[in-house]
mmCIF file of C-alpha atoms in Angstrom:
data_model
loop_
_atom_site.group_PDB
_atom_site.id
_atom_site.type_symbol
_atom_site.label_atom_id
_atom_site.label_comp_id
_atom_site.label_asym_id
_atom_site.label_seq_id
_atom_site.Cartn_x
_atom_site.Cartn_y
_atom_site.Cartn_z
ATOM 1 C CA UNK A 49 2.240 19.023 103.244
ATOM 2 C CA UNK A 50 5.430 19.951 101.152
ATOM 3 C CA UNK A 51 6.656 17.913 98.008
ATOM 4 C CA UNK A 52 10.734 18.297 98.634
ATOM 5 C CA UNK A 53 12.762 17.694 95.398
ATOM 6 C CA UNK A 54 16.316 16.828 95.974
ATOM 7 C CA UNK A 55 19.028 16.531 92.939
ATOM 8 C CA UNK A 56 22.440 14.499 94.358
ATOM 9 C CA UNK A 57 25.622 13.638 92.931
ATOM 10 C CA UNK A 58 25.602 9.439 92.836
ATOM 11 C CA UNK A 59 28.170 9.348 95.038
ATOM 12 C CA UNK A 60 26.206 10.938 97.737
ATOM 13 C CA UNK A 61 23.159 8.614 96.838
ATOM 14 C CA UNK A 62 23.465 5.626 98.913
ATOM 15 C CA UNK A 63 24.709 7.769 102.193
ATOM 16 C CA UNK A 64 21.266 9.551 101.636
ATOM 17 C CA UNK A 65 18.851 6.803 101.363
ATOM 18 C CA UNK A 66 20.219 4.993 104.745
ATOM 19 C CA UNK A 67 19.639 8.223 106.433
ATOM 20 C CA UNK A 68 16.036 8.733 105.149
ATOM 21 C CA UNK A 69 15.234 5.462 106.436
ATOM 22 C CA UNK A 70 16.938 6.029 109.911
ATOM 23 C CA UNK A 71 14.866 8.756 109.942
ATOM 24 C CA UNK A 72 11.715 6.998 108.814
ATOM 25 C CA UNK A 73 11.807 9.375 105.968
ATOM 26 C CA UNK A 74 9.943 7.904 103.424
ATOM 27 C CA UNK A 75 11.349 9.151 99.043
ATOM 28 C CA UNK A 76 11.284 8.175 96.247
ATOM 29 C CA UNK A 77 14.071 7.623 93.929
ATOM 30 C CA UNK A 78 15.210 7.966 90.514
ATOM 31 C CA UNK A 79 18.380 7.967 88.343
ATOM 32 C CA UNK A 80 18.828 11.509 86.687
ATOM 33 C CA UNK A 81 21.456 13.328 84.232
ATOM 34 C CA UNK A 82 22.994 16.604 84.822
ATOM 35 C CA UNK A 83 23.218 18.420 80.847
ATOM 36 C CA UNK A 84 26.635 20.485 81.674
ATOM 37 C CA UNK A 85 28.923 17.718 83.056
ATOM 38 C CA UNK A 86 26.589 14.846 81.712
ATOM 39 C CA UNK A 87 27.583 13.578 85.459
ATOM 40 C CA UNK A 88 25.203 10.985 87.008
ATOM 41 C CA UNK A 89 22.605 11.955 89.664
ATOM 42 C CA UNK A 90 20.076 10.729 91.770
ATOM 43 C CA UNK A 91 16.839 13.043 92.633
ATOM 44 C CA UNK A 92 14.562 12.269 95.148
ATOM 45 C CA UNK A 93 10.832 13.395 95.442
ATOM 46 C CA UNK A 94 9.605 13.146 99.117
ATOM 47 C CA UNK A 95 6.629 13.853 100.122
ATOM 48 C CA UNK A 96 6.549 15.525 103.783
ATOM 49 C CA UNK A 97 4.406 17.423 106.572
ATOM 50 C CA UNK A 98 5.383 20.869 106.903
ATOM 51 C CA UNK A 99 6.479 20.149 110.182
ATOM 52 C CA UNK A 100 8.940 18.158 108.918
ATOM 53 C CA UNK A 101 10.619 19.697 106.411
ATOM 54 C CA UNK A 102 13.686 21.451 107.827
ATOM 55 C CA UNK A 103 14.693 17.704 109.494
ATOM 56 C CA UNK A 104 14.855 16.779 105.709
ATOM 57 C CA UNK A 105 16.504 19.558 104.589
ATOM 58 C CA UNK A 106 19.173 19.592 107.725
ATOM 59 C CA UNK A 107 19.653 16.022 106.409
ATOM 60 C CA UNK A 108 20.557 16.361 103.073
ATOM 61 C CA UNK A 109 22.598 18.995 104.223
ATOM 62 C CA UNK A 110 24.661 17.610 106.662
ATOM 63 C CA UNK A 111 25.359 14.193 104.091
ATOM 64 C CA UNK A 112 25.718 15.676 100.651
ATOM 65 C CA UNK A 113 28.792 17.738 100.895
ATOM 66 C CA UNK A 114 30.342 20.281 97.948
ATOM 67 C CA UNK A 115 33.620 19.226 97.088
ATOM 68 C CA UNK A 116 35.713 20.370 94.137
ATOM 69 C CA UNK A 117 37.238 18.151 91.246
ATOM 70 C CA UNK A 118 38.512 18.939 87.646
ATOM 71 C CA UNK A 119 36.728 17.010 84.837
ATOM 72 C CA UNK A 120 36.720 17.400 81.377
ATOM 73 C CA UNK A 121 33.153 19.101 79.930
ATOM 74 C CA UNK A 122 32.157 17.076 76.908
ATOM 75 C CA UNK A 123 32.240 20.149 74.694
ATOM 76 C CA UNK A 124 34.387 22.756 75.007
ATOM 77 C CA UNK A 125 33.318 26.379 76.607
ATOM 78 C CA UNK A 126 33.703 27.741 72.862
ATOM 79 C CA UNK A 127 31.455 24.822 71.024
ATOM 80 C CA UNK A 128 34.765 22.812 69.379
ATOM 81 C CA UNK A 129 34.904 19.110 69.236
ATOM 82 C CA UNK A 130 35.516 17.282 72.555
ATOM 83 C CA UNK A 131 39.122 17.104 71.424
ATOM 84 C CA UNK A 132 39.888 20.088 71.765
ATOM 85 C CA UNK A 133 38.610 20.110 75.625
ATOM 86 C CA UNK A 134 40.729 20.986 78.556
ATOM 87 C CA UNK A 135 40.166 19.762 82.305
ATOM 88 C CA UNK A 136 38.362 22.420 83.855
ATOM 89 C CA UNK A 137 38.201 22.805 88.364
ATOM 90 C CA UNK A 138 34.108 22.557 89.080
ATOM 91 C CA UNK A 139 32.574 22.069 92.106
ATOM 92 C CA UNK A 140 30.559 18.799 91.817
ATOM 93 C CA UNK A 141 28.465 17.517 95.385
ATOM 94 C CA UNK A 142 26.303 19.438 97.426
ATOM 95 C CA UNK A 143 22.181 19.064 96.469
ATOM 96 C CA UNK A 144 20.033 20.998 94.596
ATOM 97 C CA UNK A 145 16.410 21.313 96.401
ATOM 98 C CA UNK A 146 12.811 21.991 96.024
ATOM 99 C CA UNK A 147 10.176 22.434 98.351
ATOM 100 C CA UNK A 148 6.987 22.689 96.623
ATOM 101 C CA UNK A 149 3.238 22.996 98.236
ATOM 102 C CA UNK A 150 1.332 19.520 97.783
ATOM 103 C CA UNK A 151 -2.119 20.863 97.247
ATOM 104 C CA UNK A 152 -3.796 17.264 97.725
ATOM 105 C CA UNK A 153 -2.140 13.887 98.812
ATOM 106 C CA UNK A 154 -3.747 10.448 98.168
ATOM 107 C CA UNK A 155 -2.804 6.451 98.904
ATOM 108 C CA UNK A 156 -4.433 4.185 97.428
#
């Protein structure tokens, strides 16, 4: 069994969660806050058989796509006041993922 830890832009959020549960793909989920762009996330912890595990991964894949956009970082690059800040091109999407061993797994 495999604990799979998936970071998503908000916007992706929703999209996710109605594919888990096409899937029967049972995850937990909790609002999160990137520290660069101070952006709003959602991660999701799932635990999963091993056998499994690439079907989750193929998902968030295929429905949390990169995309680029130009925001303004809170601080600037060279640690002056946000007034001084310029729009900067980042790309903003995609997932960041974990798959972790799950050594024991209990319901109670």
């Amino acid at each position: 069994m495999k604990l799979v830890i998936a970071i998503v832009q908000d916007k992706d959020a929703n999209k996710l969660r109605s594919v888990f549960v096409a899937h029967d793909i049972i995850a937990t989920r909790f609002s999160t806050t990137g520290s660069f762009l101070r952006a709003g996330n959602t991660t999701y912890l799932i635990a999963i058989d091993d056998d499994k595990v690439d079907l989750v991964l193929s998902l968030i894949k295929e429905t949390c796509s990169a995309r680029q956009q130009f925001m303004t970082p809170p601080v600037s690059l060279n640690g002056d006041t946000a007034e001084h800040t310029f729009p900067i091109e980042v790309q903003v999407g995609g997932a960041t993922v974990m798959v972790l061993p799950i050594e024991q797994f209990h319901q109670f």
